[in-house]
PDB file of C-alpha atoms in Angstrom:
ATOM      1  CA  MET H   1     -17.086 -33.509  43.639  1.00  0.00           C
ATOM      2  CA  SER H   2     -16.494 -29.790  43.182  1.00  0.00           C
ATOM      3  CA  GLY H   3     -13.253 -30.439  41.290  1.00  0.00           C
ATOM      4  CA  ASN H   4     -14.980 -32.965  39.018  1.00  0.00           C
ATOM      5  CA  ARG H   5     -17.743 -30.509  38.235  1.00  0.00           C
ATOM      6  CA  VAL H   6     -15.167 -27.889  37.285  1.00  0.00           C
ATOM      7  CA  LYS H   7     -13.375 -30.329  34.986  1.00  0.00           C
ATOM      8  CA  LYS H   8     -16.615 -31.359  33.323  1.00  0.00           C
ATOM      9  CA  THR H   9     -17.559 -27.726  32.841  1.00  0.00           C
ATOM     10  CA  LEU H  10     -14.204 -26.998  31.223  1.00  0.00           C
ATOM     11  CA  VAL H  11     -14.588 -29.955  28.890  1.00  0.00           C
ATOM     12  CA  ARG H  12     -18.073 -28.908  27.906  1.00  0.00           C
ATOM     13  CA  THR H  13     -16.915 -25.329  27.343  1.00  0.00           C
ATOM     14  CA  THR H  14     -14.054 -26.501  25.137  1.00  0.00           C
ATOM     15  CA  LEU H  15     -16.383 -28.662  23.103  1.00  0.00           C
ATOM     16  CA  VAL H  16     -18.847 -25.819  22.663  1.00  0.00           C
ATOM     17  CA  VAL H  17     -16.110 -23.454  21.536  1.00  0.00           C
ATOM     18  CA  GLY H  18     -14.721 -26.028  19.113  1.00  0.00           C
ATOM     19  CA  LEU H  19     -18.134 -26.835  17.697  1.00  0.00           C
ATOM     20  CA  THR H  20     -18.952 -23.148  17.356  1.00  0.00           C
ATOM     21  CA  ALA H  21     -15.734 -22.483  15.472  1.00  0.00           C
ATOM     22  CA  GLY H  22     -16.329 -25.437  13.196  1.00  0.00           C
ATOM     23  CA  LEU H  23     -19.903 -24.355  12.527  1.00  0.00           C
ATOM     24  CA  ALA H  24     -18.743 -20.827  11.758  1.00  0.00           C
ATOM     25  CA  ALA H  25     -16.199 -22.139   9.256  1.00  0.00           C
ATOM     26  CA  THR H  26     -18.837 -24.342   7.631  1.00  0.00           C
ATOM     27  CA  LEU H  27     -21.304 -21.484   7.404  1.00  0.00           C
ATOM     28  CA  GLN H  28     -18.641 -19.234   5.939  1.00  0.00           C
ATOM     29  CA  GLY H  29     -17.940 -21.819   3.251  1.00  0.00           C
ATOM     30  CA  CYS H  30     -21.644 -22.025   2.468  1.00  0.00           C
ATOM     31  CA  VAL H  31     -21.911 -18.256   2.263  1.00  0.00           C
ATOM     32  CA  LEU H  32     -18.968 -18.129  -0.123  1.00  0.00           C
ATOM     33  CA  ALA H  33     -20.513 -20.788  -2.325  1.00  0.00           C
ATOM     34  CA  LEU H  34     -23.864 -19.020  -2.370  1.00  0.00           C
ATOM     35  CA  ALA H  35     -22.227 -15.698  -3.113  1.00  0.00           C
ATOM     36  CA  GLY H  36     -20.404 -17.233  -6.027  1.00  0.00           C
ATOM     37  CA  ALA H  37     -23.606 -18.735  -7.389  1.00  0.00           C
ATOM     38  CA  ALA H  38     -25.811 -15.709  -6.819  1.00  0.00           C
ATOM     39  CA  GLY H  39     -23.257 -13.150  -7.928  1.00  0.00           C
ATOM     40  CA  GLY H  40     -22.209 -14.899 -11.103  1.00  0.00           C
ATOM     41  CA  GLY H  41     -19.028 -16.337  -9.573  1.00  0.00           C
ATOM     42  CA  ALA H  42     -17.589 -13.024  -8.437  1.00  0.00           C
ATOM     43  CA  LEU H  43     -15.126 -14.754  -6.120  1.00  0.00           C
ATOM     44  CA  ILE H  44     -13.247 -16.425  -8.946  1.00  0.00           C
ATOM     45  CA  ALA H  45     -13.537 -13.323 -11.117  1.00  0.00           C
ATOM     46  CA  THR H  46     -11.553 -11.299  -8.564  1.00  0.00           C
ATOM     47  CA  ASP H  47      -8.583 -13.667  -8.839  1.00  0.00           C
ATOM     48  CA  ARG H  48      -6.629 -13.224 -12.062  1.00  0.00           C
ATOM     49  CA  ARG H  49      -5.137 -16.680 -11.804  1.00  0.00           C
ATOM     50  CA  THR H  50      -6.778 -19.430 -13.792  1.00  0.00           C
ATOM     51  CA  VAL H  51      -8.619 -22.126 -11.855  1.00  0.00           C
ATOM     52  CA  GLY H  52      -5.898 -24.545 -12.926  1.00  0.00           C
ATOM     53  CA  ALA H  53      -3.180 -22.265 -11.544  1.00  0.00           C
ATOM     54  CA  GLN H  54      -5.028 -21.936  -8.241  1.00  0.00           C
ATOM     55  CA  THR H  55      -5.244 -25.713  -7.953  1.00  0.00           C
ATOM     56  CA  GLU H  56      -1.568 -26.160  -8.782  1.00  0.00           C
ATOM     57  CA  ASP H  57      -0.617 -23.458  -6.275  1.00  0.00           C
ATOM     58  CA  ARG H  58      -2.325 -25.375  -3.467  1.00  0.00           C
ATOM     59  CA  GLU H  59      -0.652 -28.624  -4.524  1.00  0.00           C
ATOM     60  CA  ILE H  60       2.783 -26.982  -4.688  1.00  0.00           C
ATOM     61  CA  GLN H  61       2.335 -25.451  -1.250  1.00  0.00           C
ATOM     62  CA  VAL H  62       1.301 -28.729   0.378  1.00  0.00           C
ATOM     63  CA  LYS H  63       4.190 -30.655  -1.187  1.00  0.00           C
ATOM     64  CA  ALA H  64       6.764 -27.984  -0.389  1.00  0.00           C
ATOM     65  CA  LEU H  65       5.726 -27.644   3.245  1.00  0.00           C
ATOM     66  CA  SER H  66       5.688 -31.407   3.753  1.00  0.00           C
ATOM     67  CA  GLN H  67       9.080 -32.032   2.165  1.00  0.00           C
ATOM     68  CA  ILE H  68      10.782 -29.056   3.809  1.00  0.00           C
ATOM     69  CA  SER H  69       9.479 -29.892   7.280  1.00  0.00           C
ATOM     70  CA  SER H  70      10.722 -33.471   6.982  1.00  0.00           C
ATOM     71  CA  SER H  71      14.135 -32.496   5.589  1.00  0.00           C
ATOM     72  CA  LEU H  72      15.202 -29.431   7.565  1.00  0.00           C
ATOM     73  CA  PRO H  73      16.136 -29.438  11.278  1.00  0.00           C
ATOM     74  CA  ASP H  74      13.663 -28.511  13.991  1.00  0.00           C
ATOM     75  CA  GLU H  75      15.459 -25.199  14.433  1.00  0.00           C
ATOM     76  CA  ALA H  76      14.162 -24.118  11.005  1.00  0.00           C
ATOM     77  CA  HIS H  77      10.981 -22.071  10.612  1.00  0.00           C
ATOM     78  CA  VAL H  78       9.942 -21.945   6.966  1.00  0.00           C
ATOM     79  CA  ASN H  79       6.763 -20.497   5.471  1.00  0.00           C
ATOM     80  CA  VAL H  80       5.775 -21.321   1.894  1.00  0.00           C
ATOM     81  CA  THR H  81       3.502 -19.009  -0.088  1.00  0.00           C
ATOM     82  CA  VAL H  82       2.554 -19.801  -3.687  1.00  0.00           C
ATOM     83  CA  PHE H  83       0.935 -17.528  -6.236  1.00  0.00           C
ATOM     84  CA  ASN H  84       0.615 -18.387  -9.929  1.00  0.00           C
ATOM     85  CA  ARG H  85       3.327 -21.071  -9.627  1.00  0.00           C
ATOM     86  CA  ARG H  86       5.773 -18.621  -8.010  1.00  0.00           C
ATOM     87  CA  VAL H  87       6.995 -19.795  -4.597  1.00  0.00           C
ATOM     88  CA  LEU H  88       7.971 -17.375  -1.834  1.00  0.00           C
ATOM     89  CA  LEU H  89      10.076 -18.815   0.997  1.00  0.00           C
ATOM     90  CA  THR H  90      10.167 -16.781   4.208  1.00  0.00           C
ATOM     91  CA  GLY H  91      11.218 -17.500   7.755  1.00  0.00           C
ATOM     92  CA  GLU H  92      14.455 -18.483   9.441  1.00  0.00           C
ATOM     93  CA  VAL H  93      16.929 -21.351   9.042  1.00  0.00           C
ATOM     94  CA  PRO H  94      20.066 -22.247  11.025  1.00  0.00           C
ATOM     95  CA  SER H  95      22.525 -22.155   8.107  1.00  0.00           C
ATOM     96  CA  GLU H  96      23.085 -21.120   4.509  1.00  0.00           C
ATOM     97  CA  GLN H  97      23.096 -24.810   3.618  1.00  0.00           C
ATOM     98  CA  ASP H  98      19.569 -25.186   5.023  1.00  0.00           C
ATOM     99  CA  LYS H  99      18.477 -22.137   3.029  1.00  0.00           C
ATOM    100  CA  GLN H 100      19.777 -23.651  -0.198  1.00  0.00           C
ATOM    101  CA  GLN H 101      18.324 -27.050   0.648  1.00  0.00           C
ATOM    102  CA  ALA H 102      14.843 -25.553   1.039  1.00  0.00           C
ATOM    103  CA  GLU H 103      15.205 -23.939  -2.385  1.00  0.00           C
ATOM    104  CA  THR H 104      16.456 -27.184  -3.926  1.00  0.00           C
ATOM    105  CA  ILE H 105      13.442 -29.036  -2.549  1.00  0.00           C
ATOM    106  CA  VAL H 106      11.037 -26.534  -4.095  1.00  0.00           C
ATOM    107  CA  ARG H 107      12.885 -26.567  -7.408  1.00  0.00           C
ATOM    108  CA  GLY H 108      12.244 -30.309  -7.641  1.00  0.00           C
ATOM    109  CA  ILE H 109       8.457 -29.894  -7.425  1.00  0.00           C
ATOM    110  CA  ASN H 110       6.527 -29.938 -10.688  1.00  0.00           C
ATOM    111  CA  ASN H 111       4.957 -26.746 -12.082  1.00  0.00           C
ATOM    112  CA  VAL H 112       7.140 -24.325 -10.083  1.00  0.00           C
ATOM    113  CA  ASN H 113       8.091 -21.431 -12.354  1.00  0.00           C
ATOM    114  CA  ARG H 114       9.968 -19.138  -9.982  1.00  0.00           C
ATOM    115  CA  ILE H 115      11.394 -19.270  -6.463  1.00  0.00           C
ATOM    116  CA  ILE H 116      11.816 -16.196  -4.270  1.00  0.00           C
ATOM    117  CA  ASN H 117      14.101 -17.304  -1.452  1.00  0.00           C
ATOM    118  CA  GLU H 118      13.819 -14.728   1.329  1.00  0.00           C
ATOM    119  CA  LEU H 119      14.840 -17.099   4.127  1.00  0.00           C
ATOM    120  CA  ALA H 120      17.033 -15.488   6.785  1.00  0.00           C
ATOM    121  CA  VAL H 121      19.942 -17.360   8.353  1.00  0.00           C
ATOM    122  CA  GLN H 122      19.239 -16.666  12.008  1.00  0.00           C
ATOM    123  CA  PRO H 123      17.421 -18.177  15.024  1.00  0.00           C
ATOM    124  CA  LYS H 124      13.680 -18.797  14.876  1.00  0.00           C
ATOM    125  CA  SER H 125      11.441 -15.788  15.289  1.00  0.00           C
ATOM    126  CA  SER H 126       9.626 -15.532  18.611  1.00  0.00           C
ATOM    127  CA  PHE H 127       5.946 -16.159  19.183  1.00  0.00           C
ATOM    128  CA  SER H 128       5.351 -12.451  19.754  1.00  0.00           C
ATOM    129  CA  SER H 129       7.100 -11.627  16.465  1.00  0.00           C
ATOM    130  CA  ARG H 130       4.879 -14.049  14.555  1.00  0.00           C
ATOM    131  CA  ALA H 131       1.779 -12.705  16.286  1.00  0.00           C
ATOM    132  CA  ASN H 132       2.797  -9.201  15.274  1.00  0.00           C
ATOM    133  CA  ASP H 133       3.289 -10.400  11.695  1.00  0.00           C
ATOM    134  CA  SER H 134      -0.281 -11.726  11.643  1.00  0.00           C
ATOM    135  CA  TYR H 135      -1.465  -8.381  12.951  1.00  0.00           C
ATOM    136  CA  LEU H 136       0.507  -6.491  10.282  1.00  0.00           C
ATOM    137  CA  GLU H 137      -0.909  -8.688   7.528  1.00  0.00           C
ATOM    138  CA  GLY H 138      -4.389  -7.708   8.648  1.00  0.00           C
ATOM    139  CA  ARG H 139      -3.482  -4.027   8.694  1.00  0.00           C
ATOM    140  CA  VAL H 140      -1.944  -4.174   5.216  1.00  0.00           C
ATOM    141  CA  LYS H 141      -4.960  -6.020   3.834  1.00  0.00           C
ATOM    142  CA  THR H 142      -7.198  -3.323   5.283  1.00  0.00           C
ATOM    143  CA  ALA H 143      -5.054  -0.624   3.674  1.00  0.00           C
ATOM    144  CA  LEU H 144      -5.244  -2.338   0.275  1.00  0.00           C
ATOM    145  CA  ILE H 145      -9.011  -2.656   0.520  1.00  0.00           C
ATOM    146  CA  ALA H 146      -9.303   1.064   1.293  1.00  0.00           C
ATOM    147  CA  GLU H 147      -6.936   2.129  -1.505  1.00  0.00           C
ATOM    148  CA  LYS H 148      -8.618   3.545  -4.607  1.00  0.00           C
ATOM    149  CA  GLY H 149      -7.658   2.412  -8.085  1.00  0.00           C
ATOM    150  CA  ILE H 150      -6.733  -1.176  -7.182  1.00  0.00           C
ATOM    151  CA  SER H 151      -8.519  -4.366  -6.229  1.00  0.00           C
ATOM    152  CA  ALA H 152      -7.223  -5.793  -2.962  1.00  0.00           C
ATOM    153  CA  ASN H 153      -8.005  -9.299  -4.212  1.00  0.00           C
ATOM    154  CA  ASP H 154      -5.211  -8.972  -6.756  1.00  0.00           C
ATOM    155  CA  PHE H 155      -2.667  -8.969  -3.916  1.00  0.00           C
ATOM    156  CA  LYS H 156      -1.357 -11.672  -1.604  1.00  0.00           C
ATOM    157  CA  VAL H 157       0.214 -10.362   1.608  1.00  0.00           C
ATOM    158  CA  VAL H 158       2.909 -12.093   3.663  1.00  0.00           C
ATOM    159  CA  SER H 159       4.612 -10.600   6.722  1.00  0.00           C
ATOM    160  CA  GLU H 160       7.824 -11.894   8.285  1.00  0.00           C
ATOM    161  CA  ARG H 161       9.608 -10.123  11.165  1.00  0.00           C
ATOM    162  CA  GLY H 162       7.911  -6.853  10.193  1.00  0.00           C
ATOM    163  CA  ASN H 163       8.849  -7.128   6.529  1.00  0.00           C
ATOM    164  CA  VAL H 164       5.849  -7.262   4.196  1.00  0.00           C
ATOM    165  CA  TYR H 165       6.012  -9.195   0.923  1.00  0.00           C
ATOM    166  CA  LEU H 166       3.449  -8.479  -1.791  1.00  0.00           C
ATOM    167  CA  MET H 167       2.623 -11.017  -4.498  1.00  0.00           C
ATOM    168  CA  GLY H 168       0.105 -10.930  -7.324  1.00  0.00           C
ATOM    169  CA  LEU H 169      -0.613 -10.576 -11.024  1.00  0.00           C
ATOM    170  CA  VAL H 170      -0.637  -6.786 -11.292  1.00  0.00           C
ATOM    171  CA  THR H 171       0.240  -3.949 -13.622  1.00  0.00           C
ATOM    172  CA  THR H 172       3.205  -1.738 -12.771  1.00  0.00           C
ATOM    173  CA  ALA H 173       0.870   1.053 -11.662  1.00  0.00           C
ATOM    174  CA  GLU H 174      -1.149  -1.308  -9.447  1.00  0.00           C
ATOM    175  CA  GLY H 175       2.040  -2.686  -7.923  1.00  0.00           C
ATOM    176  CA  ASP H 176       3.337   0.802  -7.134  1.00  0.00           C
ATOM    177  CA  THR H 177       0.011   1.817  -5.582  1.00  0.00           C
ATOM    178  CA  GLY H 178      -0.189  -1.334  -3.486  1.00  0.00           C
ATOM    179  CA  GLY H 179       3.416  -1.025  -2.363  1.00  0.00           C
ATOM    180  CA  ASP H 180       2.890   2.585  -1.326  1.00  0.00           C
ATOM    181  CA  ALA H 181      -0.275   1.700   0.604  1.00  0.00           C
ATOM    182  CA  ALA H 182       1.529  -1.096   2.464  1.00  0.00           C
ATOM    183  CA  SER H 183       4.513   1.137   3.249  1.00  0.00           C
ATOM    184  CA  ARG H 184       2.271   3.600   5.099  1.00  0.00           C
ATOM    185  CA  VAL H 185       0.931   0.977   7.511  1.00  0.00           C
ATOM    186  CA  PRO H 186       2.354   1.628  11.001  1.00  0.00           C
ATOM    187  CA  GLY H 187       4.738  -1.096  12.133  1.00  0.00           C
ATOM    188  CA  VAL H 188       5.828  -2.205   8.643  1.00  0.00           C
ATOM    189  CA  LEU H 189       9.627  -2.127   8.466  1.00  0.00           C
ATOM    190  CA  GLN H 190      10.017  -2.783   4.746  1.00  0.00           C
ATOM    191  CA  VAL H 191       7.856  -3.649   1.751  1.00  0.00           C
ATOM    192  CA  VAL H 192       9.292  -6.146  -0.733  1.00  0.00           C
ATOM    193  CA  LYS H 193       7.530  -6.426  -4.096  1.00  0.00           C
ATOM    194  CA  VAL H 194       7.613  -9.885  -5.663  1.00  0.00           C
ATOM    195  CA  PHE H 195       4.900  -9.243  -8.231  1.00  0.00           C
ATOM    196  CA  GLN H 196       4.412 -10.883 -11.587  1.00  0.00           C
ATOM    197  CA  TYR H 197       3.772  -7.891 -13.813  1.00  0.00           C
ATOM    198  CA  VAL H 198       1.282  -7.848 -16.674  1.00  0.00           C
ATOM    199  CA  GLN H 199       0.233  -5.192 -19.162  1.00  0.00           C
ATOM    200  CA  PRO H 200      -3.103  -3.400 -18.542  1.00  0.00           C
ATOM    201  CA  GLN H 201      -4.725  -5.123 -21.526  1.00  0.00           C
ATOM    202  CA  GLU H 202      -3.453  -8.483 -20.298  1.00  0.00           C
ATOM    203  CA  ALA H 203      -4.914  -7.802 -16.845  1.00  0.00           C
ATOM    204  CA  GLN H 204      -8.290  -7.094 -18.440  1.00  0.00           C
ATOM    205  CA  ALA H 205      -8.077 -10.289 -20.476  1.00  0.00           C
ATOM    206  CA  LEU H 206      -7.257 -12.316 -17.351  1.00  0.00           C
ATOM    207  CA  GLU H 207     -10.238 -10.846 -15.545  1.00  0.00           C
ATOM    208  CA  ALA H 208     -12.518 -11.580 -18.485  1.00  0.00           C
ATOM    209  CA  SER H 209     -11.240 -15.157 -18.599  1.00  0.00           C
ATOM    210  CA  ALA H 210     -11.805 -15.559 -14.870  1.00  0.00           C
ATOM    211  CA  ALA H 211     -15.335 -14.202 -15.211  1.00  0.00           C
ATOM    212  CA  ALA H 212     -16.063 -16.708 -17.977  1.00  0.00           C
ATOM    213  CA  ALA H 213     -14.708 -19.539 -15.847  1.00  0.00           C
ATOM    214  CA  ALA H 214     -16.869 -18.363 -12.947  1.00  0.00           C
ATOM    215  CA  SER H 215     -20.020 -18.779 -15.012  1.00  0.00           C
ATOM    216  CA  ALA H 216     -19.173 -22.380 -15.908  1.00  0.00           C
ATOM    217  CA  PRO H 217     -20.909 -25.314 -14.118  1.00  0.00           C
ATOM    218  CA  GLY H 218     -19.347 -26.000 -10.732  1.00  0.00           C
ATOM    219  CA  ALA H 219     -17.858 -22.532 -10.446  1.00  0.00           C
ATOM    220  CA  ALA H 220     -19.543 -21.856  -7.098  1.00  0.00           C
ATOM    221  CA  GLN H 221     -17.996 -24.992  -5.607  1.00  0.00           C
ATOM    222  CA  ALA H 222     -14.579 -24.021  -6.948  1.00  0.00           C
ATOM    223  CA  ALA H 223     -14.965 -20.549  -5.476  1.00  0.00           C
ATOM    224  CA  ALA H 224     -15.804 -21.931  -2.052  1.00  0.00           C
ATOM    225  CA  SER H 225     -12.770 -24.233  -2.038  1.00  0.00           C
ATOM    226  CA  SER H 226     -10.260 -21.783  -3.512  1.00  0.00           C
ATOM    227  CA  GLU H 227      -7.920 -19.840  -1.249  1.00  0.00           C
ATOM    228  CA  PRO H 228      -8.753 -16.119  -1.221  1.00  0.00           C
ATOM    229  CA  THR H 229      -5.916 -13.832  -2.244  1.00  0.00           C
ATOM    230  CA  VAL H 230      -6.486 -11.284   0.485  1.00  0.00           C
ATOM    231  CA  GLY H 231      -8.792 -13.180   2.802  1.00  0.00           C
ATOM    232  CA  ALA H 232     -10.456 -12.008   5.983  1.00  0.00           C
ATOM    233  CA  VAL H 233      -8.977  -9.063   7.825  1.00  0.00           C
ATOM    234  CA  GLN H 234      -7.866 -10.050  11.309  1.00  0.00           C
ATOM    235  CA  SER H 235      -8.794  -7.945  14.289  1.00  0.00           C
ATOM    236  CA  ALA H 236      -6.030  -5.784  15.710  1.00  0.00           C
ATOM    237  CA  THR H 237      -5.286  -7.403  19.046  1.00  0.00           C
ATOM    238  CA  ILE H 238      -1.650  -6.458  19.622  1.00  0.00           C
ATOM    239  CA  SER H 239       0.782  -3.817  18.515  1.00  0.00           C
ATOM    240  CA  SER H 240       4.141  -2.738  19.847  1.00  0.00           C
ATOM    241  CA  GLN H 241       4.473  -0.030  17.183  1.00  0.00           C
ATOM    242  CA  PRO H 242       3.216   3.580  17.220  1.00  0.00           C
ATOM    243  CA  LEU H 243      -0.001   3.943  15.287  1.00  0.00           C
ATOM    244  CA  ASP H 244       0.596   7.370  13.787  1.00  0.00           C
ATOM    245  CA  GLN H 245       3.252   9.798  12.627  1.00  0.00           C
ATOM    246  CA  GLN H 246       5.461   7.034  11.278  1.00  0.00           C
ATOM    247  CA  PRO H 247       7.318   7.694   7.996  1.00  0.00           C
ATOM    248  CA  PRO H 248       6.578   5.267   5.135  1.00  0.00           C
ATOM    249  CA  ALA H 249       8.644   2.096   5.108  1.00  0.00           C
ATOM    250  CA  PRO H 250      11.105   1.589   2.229  1.00  0.00           C
ATOM    251  CA  VAL H 251       9.711  -0.249  -0.797  1.00  0.00           C
ATOM    252  CA  THR H 252      12.045  -2.526  -2.765  1.00  0.00           C
ATOM    253  CA  ASN H 253      11.937  -5.302  -5.335  1.00  0.00           C
ATOM    254  CA  SER H 254      13.139  -8.732  -4.285  1.00  0.00           C
ATOM    255  CA  ASN H 255      16.553  -9.685  -5.635  1.00  0.00           C
ATOM    256  CA  ALA H 256      16.140 -13.309  -4.565  1.00  0.00           C
ATOM    257  CA  VAL H 257      14.180 -14.555  -7.585  1.00  0.00           C
ATOM    258  CA  HIS H 258      15.447 -17.797  -9.124  1.00  0.00           C
ATOM    259  CA  SER H 259      14.204 -20.117 -11.831  1.00  0.00           C
ATOM    260  CA  GLY H 260      12.110 -23.064 -10.731  1.00  0.00           C
ATOM    261  CA  ASN H 261      11.736 -26.524 -12.190  1.00  0.00           C
ATOM    262  CA  PRO H 262      13.034 -26.372 -15.822  1.00  0.00           C
ATOM    263  CA  LYS H 263      10.206 -28.699 -16.901  1.00  0.00           C
ATOM    264  CA  ALA H 264       7.669 -26.170 -15.665  1.00  0.00           C
ATOM    265  CA  MET H 265       9.223 -23.475 -17.821  1.00  0.00           C
ATOM    266  CA  GLN H 266       8.666 -25.392 -21.049  1.00  0.00           C
TER     267      GLN H 266
END
């Protein structure tokens, strides 16, 4: 009887935790929707992508992940990040052939403009390495939020094996500022900029267009369902790196940018 009571208690506890997490996610979605409605659609206004581009980015990501996972061997670990129809591939694959196959798969998906293939030919990263990457992403996002002169929502952050990739529609000055901020985060080994650069006047026009779209009917619903560029900052739970007195990490531009689907370029 005692063992049965313990099992039942564990089941109930699991259900409560699951329901609590689900309720929290639902409430967060409601808060986002209300914030968009009450604040004039500020959530969409902070993303320089058009609503159409955001929708296409989600579709590209889903298709790419599905096709890559079904085509590559189990030894492959591939992450797909999409921003303004530019696809960043990170992770590890067993061979150069697998790396090229992943790129070929993405190139065949409609609306892909560019592919940044940063896949490494090596064994899968460990669980602890991926956990540390999640931690670093949170730290970099925090650093971008604290940095003056830029909007953190203009940046998408991806970390892989301690290397941080920055995406976004930014000006050259914004990109340099964001890259420098990320490079000073303890534990970051290298910052790789894969930005799509725009002129300052073009950035202002994109923001004005996003603000206009946010005021349109249904904008609050679109804001609640859209993927945030920066997102919530994760709590720092682990770190194997020193937290101070670390020199800035090197900042480079990716040299792995390739053209996407030719039809999407027309």
